[in-house]
Structure formats: C-alpha cells, structure tokens
C-alpha cells in the first residue's frame, strides 16, 4: 500500500526545536491559551479589560491581549476557559478554544525586520488593522510581542512544519549573509 507520509519530513520536536543565528532565533511557544472570539468584539474587549486589539505588526504586551483576525473576529491570547467559557454569550459574542489548532512561533533578534521583508510584502510602516496576512505564502497572524525585536506568528498547526522548513532555508538562519 502507498505510504504518503514518507513524502514529508517528520514534524520538529516543538518543545526543543530552535533555529539560531547571530541576528535571529526562532522557537515554538508552548502552552499559550488561544481563544477565537466572533461577534461583538468591542463588547468582549470591554468585558475582559483587554483595551484594544493589535493588528499586523503592531505591538502586544503582557500575558493577556487580543489580536485582530478579521472585522468581527479576534484571537484572545492568554485567556483560559476559566477566564471565559466557550460558547455563545448573551453579550453578543461567541468564544471557541483554538489552542490545539494554531502553533505559535516566536522570532527574536535584530534580524526580525529582515525576516519580515523576506516573508511578506506588507509595508511595516503601514501594516493595517488586521494581524492576519500572507506570511511565507500562508495566512498567518503576525505581530510584535513585548518589543519590536520579538515577532509572534500564529499559523495553522498543520502548516507549522512547512513554515519551520521555510525558515530553516532562509540565509538569515542557515548561515548565509543577512539581507542577502
């Protein structure tokens, strides 16, 4: 019988996987609660004291924050089921746990801007209100976390190994000249 799984490399061991170069390192972020919120996101943000949400290449901070995914959808990061239950809420929004569906990669270092230039055509000076964008040919949610040298990338779990392999091939991470 044909075994299609032999066509692809196995997934990295995400708990230990690290790509490191002098100007950039990439690792997976484990155990980060992620909840998809749809509907009245303004009401959700106010109810949970999250302030405003962040868009593409915007700066998020802290352990709990919201990332804009679409006009009426956001990703609440760092909120557990104890903070807010799944399901429809009478305030006008629905909540779904999606942590198992999204892998989070974090790129850190002065080479982050070069990585952005290689991975997307978005203008960092005018990125837009929605964090979901084409990154490495896939739709990912991309923003800075904590500082402007730490980039978080939320990608569909099934595509994370592809993204990792793409990153491994980049001169920024494979020993080639930065910016080459």
JSON list of C-alpha atoms in Angstrom, two decimals, residues 40-174:
[
{"chain": "A", "resi": 40, "resn": "UNK", "atom": "CA", "xyz": [-19.31, 41.94, 19.27]},
{"chain": "A", "resi": 41, "resn": "UNK", "atom": "CA", "xyz": [-15.58, 42.08, 19.82]},
{"chain": "A", "resi": 42, "resn": "UNK", "atom": "CA", "xyz": [-15.80, 45.59, 21.28]},
{"chain": "A", "resi": 43, "resn": "UNK", "atom": "CA", "xyz": [-18.06, 44.24, 23.99]},
{"chain": "A", "resi": 44, "resn": "UNK", "atom": "CA", "xyz": [-15.69, 41.33, 24.60]},
{"chain": "A", "resi": 45, "resn": "UNK", "atom": "CA", "xyz": [-12.66, 43.63, 24.88]},
{"chain": "A", "resi": 46, "resn": "UNK", "atom": "CA", "xyz": [-14.51, 45.87, 27.36]},
{"chain": "A", "resi": 47, "resn": "UNK", "atom": "CA", "xyz": [-15.88, 42.94, 29.39]},
{"chain": "A", "resi": 48, "resn": "UNK", "atom": "CA", "xyz": [-12.43, 41.43, 29.93]},
{"chain": "A", "resi": 49, "resn": "UNK", "atom": "CA", "xyz": [-10.46, 44.67, 30.19]},
{"chain": "A", "resi": 50, "resn": "UNK", "atom": "CA", "xyz": [-8.24, 43.93, 27.22]},
{"chain": "A", "resi": 51, "resn": "UNK", "atom": "CA", "xyz": [-8.20, 47.51, 25.94]},
{"chain": "A", "resi": 52, "resn": "UNK", "atom": "CA", "xyz": [-7.78, 47.49, 22.18]},
{"chain": "A", "resi": 53, "resn": "UNK", "atom": "CA", "xyz": [-6.72, 44.69, 19.88]},
{"chain": "A", "resi": 54, "resn": "UNK", "atom": "CA", "xyz": [-3.50, 44.63, 17.86]},
{"chain": "A", "resi": 55, "resn": "UNK", "atom": "CA", "xyz": [-3.25, 44.37, 14.08]},
{"chain": "A", "resi": 56, "resn": "UNK", "atom": "CA", "xyz": [-0.48, 43.37, 11.69]},
{"chain": "A", "resi": 57, "resn": "UNK", "atom": "CA", "xyz": [2.99, 44.08, 13.05]},
{"chain": "A", "resi": 58, "resn": "UNK", "atom": "CA", "xyz": [1.52, 46.02, 15.98]},
{"chain": "A", "resi": 59, "resn": "UNK", "atom": "CA", "xyz": [2.94, 45.67, 19.46]},
{"chain": "A", "resi": 60, "resn": "UNK", "atom": "CA", "xyz": [1.16, 43.48, 22.02]},
{"chain": "A", "resi": 61, "resn": "UNK", "atom": "CA", "xyz": [2.32, 43.23, 25.58]},
{"chain": "A", "resi": 62, "resn": "UNK", "atom": "CA", "xyz": [1.62, 41.25, 28.72]},
{"chain": "A", "resi": 63, "resn": "UNK", "atom": "CA", "xyz": [0.26, 37.78, 29.26]},
{"chain": "A", "resi": 64, "resn": "UNK", "atom": "CA", "xyz": [-3.29, 38.57, 28.06]},
{"chain": "A", "resi": 65, "resn": "UNK", "atom": "CA", "xyz": [-4.07, 40.50, 24.90]},
{"chain": "A", "resi": 66, "resn": "UNK", "atom": "CA", "xyz": [-6.23, 40.46, 21.78]},
{"chain": "A", "resi": 67, "resn": "UNK", "atom": "CA", "xyz": [-5.12, 40.08, 18.16]},
{"chain": "A", "resi": 68, "resn": "UNK", "atom": "CA", "xyz": [-7.45, 41.21, 15.33]},
{"chain": "A", "resi": 69, "resn": "UNK", "atom": "CA", "xyz": [-8.14, 38.36, 12.90]},
{"chain": "A", "resi": 70, "resn": "UNK", "atom": "CA", "xyz": [-10.98, 39.91, 10.82]},
{"chain": "A", "resi": 71, "resn": "UNK", "atom": "CA", "xyz": [-13.56, 42.67, 11.01]},
{"chain": "A", "resi": 72, "resn": "UNK", "atom": "CA", "xyz": [-15.65, 40.85, 13.64]},
{"chain": "A", "resi": 73, "resn": "UNK", "atom": "CA", "xyz": [-13.14, 38.28, 14.89]},
{"chain": "A", "resi": 74, "resn": "UNK", "atom": "CA", "xyz": [-10.18, 38.33, 17.24]},
{"chain": "A", "resi": 75, "resn": "UNK", "atom": "CA", "xyz": [-7.82, 35.94, 18.94]},
{"chain": "A", "resi": 76, "resn": "UNK", "atom": "CA", "xyz": [-7.76, 36.32, 22.72]},
{"chain": "A", "resi": 77, "resn": "UNK", "atom": "CA", "xyz": [-4.29, 35.19, 23.77]},
{"chain": "A", "resi": 78, "resn": "UNK", "atom": "CA", "xyz": [-3.56, 34.14, 27.33]},
{"chain": "A", "resi": 79, "resn": "UNK", "atom": "CA", "xyz": [-7.23, 33.68, 28.30]},
{"chain": "A", "resi": 80, "resn": "UNK", "atom": "CA", "xyz": [-8.16, 30.30, 29.68]},
{"chain": "A", "resi": 81, "resn": "UNK", "atom": "CA", "xyz": [-11.53, 28.56, 29.78]},
{"chain": "A", "resi": 82, "resn": "UNK", "atom": "CA", "xyz": [-11.76, 29.61, 33.43]},
{"chain": "A", "resi": 83, "resn": "UNK", "atom": "CA", "xyz": [-11.49, 33.25, 32.32]},
{"chain": "A", "resi": 84, "resn": "UNK", "atom": "CA", "xyz": [-14.23, 32.90, 29.70]},
{"chain": "A", "resi": 85, "resn": "UNK", "atom": "CA", "xyz": [-16.24, 29.80, 28.80]},
{"chain": "A", "resi": 86, "resn": "UNK", "atom": "CA", "xyz": [-16.62, 28.52, 25.26]},
{"chain": "A", "resi": 87, "resn": "UNK", "atom": "CA", "xyz": [-19.95, 29.08, 23.55]},
{"chain": "A", "resi": 88, "resn": "UNK", "atom": "CA", "xyz": [-22.34, 31.92, 22.83]},
{"chain": "A", "resi": 89, "resn": "UNK", "atom": "CA", "xyz": [-22.50, 34.73, 25.38]},
{"chain": "A", "resi": 90, "resn": "UNK", "atom": "CA", "xyz": [-25.60, 36.91, 25.79]},
{"chain": "A", "resi": 91, "resn": "UNK", "atom": "CA", "xyz": [-23.38, 39.99, 25.47]},
{"chain": "A", "resi": 92, "resn": "UNK", "atom": "CA", "xyz": [-23.23, 39.23, 21.72]},
{"chain": "A", "resi": 93, "resn": "UNK", "atom": "CA", "xyz": [-20.09, 37.19, 21.08]},
{"chain": "A", "resi": 94, "resn": "UNK", "atom": "CA", "xyz": [-19.08, 33.57, 20.73]},
{"chain": "A", "resi": 95, "resn": "UNK", "atom": "CA", "xyz": [-15.87, 32.05, 22.10]},
{"chain": "A", "resi": 96, "resn": "UNK", "atom": "CA", "xyz": [-14.06, 28.93, 20.89]},
{"chain": "A", "resi": 97, "resn": "UNK", "atom": "CA", "xyz": [-10.83, 27.42, 22.19]},
{"chain": "A", "resi": 98, "resn": "UNK", "atom": "CA", "xyz": [-8.41, 27.12, 19.26]},
{"chain": "A", "resi": 99, "resn": "UNK", "atom": "CA", "xyz": [-5.09, 26.49, 21.01]},
{"chain": "A", "resi": 100, "resn": "UNK", "atom": "CA", "xyz": [-4.85, 23.00, 19.55]},
{"chain": "A", "resi": 101, "resn": "UNK", "atom": "CA", "xyz": [-5.43, 24.38, 16.05]},
{"chain": "A", "resi": 102, "resn": "UNK", "atom": "CA", "xyz": [-2.74, 27.04, 15.98]},
{"chain": "A", "resi": 103, "resn": "UNK", "atom": "CA", "xyz": [1.00, 26.73, 16.51]},
{"chain": "A", "resi": 104, "resn": "UNK", "atom": "CA", "xyz": [2.81, 29.87, 17.72]},
{"chain": "A", "resi": 105, "resn": "UNK", "atom": "CA", "xyz": [6.35, 30.56, 16.59]},
{"chain": "A", "resi": 106, "resn": "UNK", "atom": "CA", "xyz": [8.42, 33.39, 18.03]},
{"chain": "A", "resi": 107, "resn": "UNK", "atom": "CA", "xyz": [11.29, 35.02, 16.13]},
{"chain": "A", "resi": 108, "resn": "UNK", "atom": "CA", "xyz": [13.59, 37.19, 18.19]},
{"chain": "A", "resi": 109, "resn": "UNK", "atom": "CA", "xyz": [16.55, 39.43, 17.48]},
{"chain": "A", "resi": 110, "resn": "UNK", "atom": "CA", "xyz": [17.71, 42.33, 15.32]},
{"chain": "A", "resi": 111, "resn": "UNK", "atom": "CA", "xyz": [17.16, 40.22, 12.17]},
{"chain": "A", "resi": 112, "resn": "UNK", "atom": "CA", "xyz": [13.37, 40.23, 12.65]},
{"chain": "A", "resi": 113, "resn": "UNK", "atom": "CA", "xyz": [12.93, 43.11, 10.17]},
{"chain": "A", "resi": 114, "resn": "UNK", "atom": "CA", "xyz": [14.91, 41.18, 7.55]},
{"chain": "A", "resi": 115, "resn": "UNK", "atom": "CA", "xyz": [12.69, 38.14, 8.17]},
{"chain": "A", "resi": 116, "resn": "UNK", "atom": "CA", "xyz": [9.57, 40.26, 7.67]},
{"chain": "A", "resi": 117, "resn": "UNK", "atom": "CA", "xyz": [11.00, 41.58, 4.38]},
{"chain": "A", "resi": 118, "resn": "UNK", "atom": "CA", "xyz": [11.56, 38.01, 3.15]},
{"chain": "A", "resi": 119, "resn": "UNK", "atom": "CA", "xyz": [8.26, 36.56, 4.34]},
{"chain": "A", "resi": 120, "resn": "UNK", "atom": "CA", "xyz": [5.69, 39.17, 3.32]},
{"chain": "A", "resi": 121, "resn": "UNK", "atom": "CA", "xyz": [5.10, 42.11, 1.01]},
{"chain": "A", "resi": 122, "resn": "UNK", "atom": "CA", "xyz": [3.38, 44.16, 3.71]},
{"chain": "A", "resi": 123, "resn": "UNK", "atom": "CA", "xyz": [4.82, 47.60, 4.37]},
{"chain": "A", "resi": 124, "resn": "UNK", "atom": "CA", "xyz": [5.96, 47.65, 8.02]},
{"chain": "A", "resi": 125, "resn": "UNK", "atom": "CA", "xyz": [5.33, 51.41, 8.09]},
{"chain": "A", "resi": 126, "resn": "UNK", "atom": "CA", "xyz": [1.65, 50.91, 7.10]},
{"chain": "A", "resi": 127, "resn": "UNK", "atom": "CA", "xyz": [0.66, 47.37, 8.11]},
{"chain": "A", "resi": 128, "resn": "UNK", "atom": "CA", "xyz": [-3.11, 47.59, 8.62]},
{"chain": "A", "resi": 129, "resn": "UNK", "atom": "CA", "xyz": [-5.61, 46.79, 11.37]},
{"chain": "A", "resi": 130, "resn": "UNK", "atom": "CA", "xyz": [-5.77, 43.01, 10.87]},
{"chain": "A", "resi": 131, "resn": "UNK", "atom": "CA", "xyz": [-2.93, 40.73, 12.02]},
{"chain": "A", "resi": 132, "resn": "UNK", "atom": "CA", "xyz": [-3.93, 38.00, 9.52]},
{"chain": "A", "resi": 133, "resn": "UNK", "atom": "CA", "xyz": [-1.72, 38.36, 6.46]},
{"chain": "A", "resi": 134, "resn": "UNK", "atom": "CA", "xyz": [0.19, 36.41, 3.85]},
{"chain": "A", "resi": 135, "resn": "UNK", "atom": "CA", "xyz": [3.43, 35.30, 5.51]},
{"chain": "A", "resi": 136, "resn": "UNK", "atom": "CA", "xyz": [5.66, 32.77, 3.73]},
{"chain": "A", "resi": 137, "resn": "UNK", "atom": "CA", "xyz": [2.80, 32.14, 1.30]},
{"chain": "A", "resi": 138, "resn": "UNK", "atom": "CA", "xyz": [0.32, 31.20, 4.04]},
{"chain": "A", "resi": 139, "resn": "UNK", "atom": "CA", "xyz": [-2.22, 33.13, 6.05]},
{"chain": "A", "resi": 140, "resn": "UNK", "atom": "CA", "xyz": [-0.74, 33.70, 9.48]},
{"chain": "A", "resi": 141, "resn": "UNK", "atom": "CA", "xyz": [-1.39, 36.22, 12.25]},
{"chain": "A", "resi": 142, "resn": "UNK", "atom": "CA", "xyz": [1.77, 38.25, 12.77]},
{"chain": "A", "resi": 143, "resn": "UNK", "atom": "CA", "xyz": [2.54, 40.90, 15.38]},
{"chain": "A", "resi": 144, "resn": "UNK", "atom": "CA", "xyz": [5.27, 42.00, 17.77]},
{"chain": "A", "resi": 145, "resn": "UNK", "atom": "CA", "xyz": [5.15, 40.94, 21.41]},
{"chain": "A", "resi": 146, "resn": "UNK", "atom": "CA", "xyz": [6.87, 42.78, 24.23]},
{"chain": "A", "resi": 147, "resn": "UNK", "atom": "CA", "xyz": [9.27, 44.70, 22.00]},
{"chain": "A", "resi": 148, "resn": "UNK", "atom": "CA", "xyz": [9.97, 45.38, 18.32]},
{"chain": "A", "resi": 149, "resn": "UNK", "atom": "CA", "xyz": [12.54, 42.59, 18.09]},
{"chain": "A", "resi": 150, "resn": "UNK", "atom": "CA", "xyz": [10.15, 39.80, 19.09]},
{"chain": "A", "resi": 151, "resn": "UNK", "atom": "CA", "xyz": [7.75, 38.65, 16.38]},
{"chain": "A", "resi": 152, "resn": "UNK", "atom": "CA", "xyz": [4.95, 36.17, 17.07]},
{"chain": "A", "resi": 153, "resn": "UNK", "atom": "CA", "xyz": [3.49, 34.14, 14.25]},
{"chain": "A", "resi": 154, "resn": "UNK", "atom": "CA", "xyz": [0.26, 32.14, 14.71]},
{"chain": "A", "resi": 155, "resn": "UNK", "atom": "CA", "xyz": [-0.05, 29.51, 11.97]},
{"chain": "A", "resi": 156, "resn": "UNK", "atom": "CA", "xyz": [-2.45, 26.62, 11.39]},
{"chain": "A", "resi": 157, "resn": "UNK", "atom": "CA", "xyz": [-0.92, 23.66, 13.19]},
{"chain": "A", "resi": 158, "resn": "UNK", "atom": "CA", "xyz": [-0.98, 21.53, 10.03]},
{"chain": "A", "resi": 159, "resn": "UNK", "atom": "CA", "xyz": [1.18, 24.10, 8.22]},
{"chain": "A", "resi": 160, "resn": "UNK", "atom": "CA", "xyz": [3.67, 24.75, 11.03]},
{"chain": "A", "resi": 161, "resn": "UNK", "atom": "CA", "xyz": [6.17, 22.15, 9.80]},
{"chain": "A", "resi": 162, "resn": "UNK", "atom": "CA", "xyz": [6.15, 23.79, 6.36]},
{"chain": "A", "resi": 163, "resn": "UNK", "atom": "CA", "xyz": [6.79, 27.20, 7.93]},
{"chain": "A", "resi": 164, "resn": "UNK", "atom": "CA", "xyz": [9.62, 25.74, 10.02]},
{"chain": "A", "resi": 165, "resn": "UNK", "atom": "CA", "xyz": [11.22, 24.19, 6.94]},
{"chain": "A", "resi": 166, "resn": "UNK", "atom": "CA", "xyz": [10.88, 27.53, 5.09]},
{"chain": "A", "resi": 167, "resn": "UNK", "atom": "CA", "xyz": [12.60, 29.26, 8.00]},
{"chain": "A", "resi": 168, "resn": "UNK", "atom": "CA", "xyz": [15.41, 26.68, 8.03]},
{"chain": "A", "resi": 169, "resn": "UNK", "atom": "CA", "xyz": [16.15, 27.50, 4.39]},
{"chain": "A", "resi": 170, "resn": "UNK", "atom": "CA", "xyz": [16.48, 31.25, 4.93]},
{"chain": "A", "resi": 171, "resn": "UNK", "atom": "CA", "xyz": [20.00, 32.72, 4.75]},
{"chain": "A", "resi": 172, "resn": "UNK", "atom": "CA", "xyz": [19.16, 34.65, 7.93]},
{"chain": "A", "resi": 173, "resn": "UNK", "atom": "CA", "xyz": [19.02, 31.36, 9.81]},
{"chain": "A", "resi": 174, "resn": "UNK", "atom": "CA", "xyz": [21.13, 28.99, 7.72]}
]
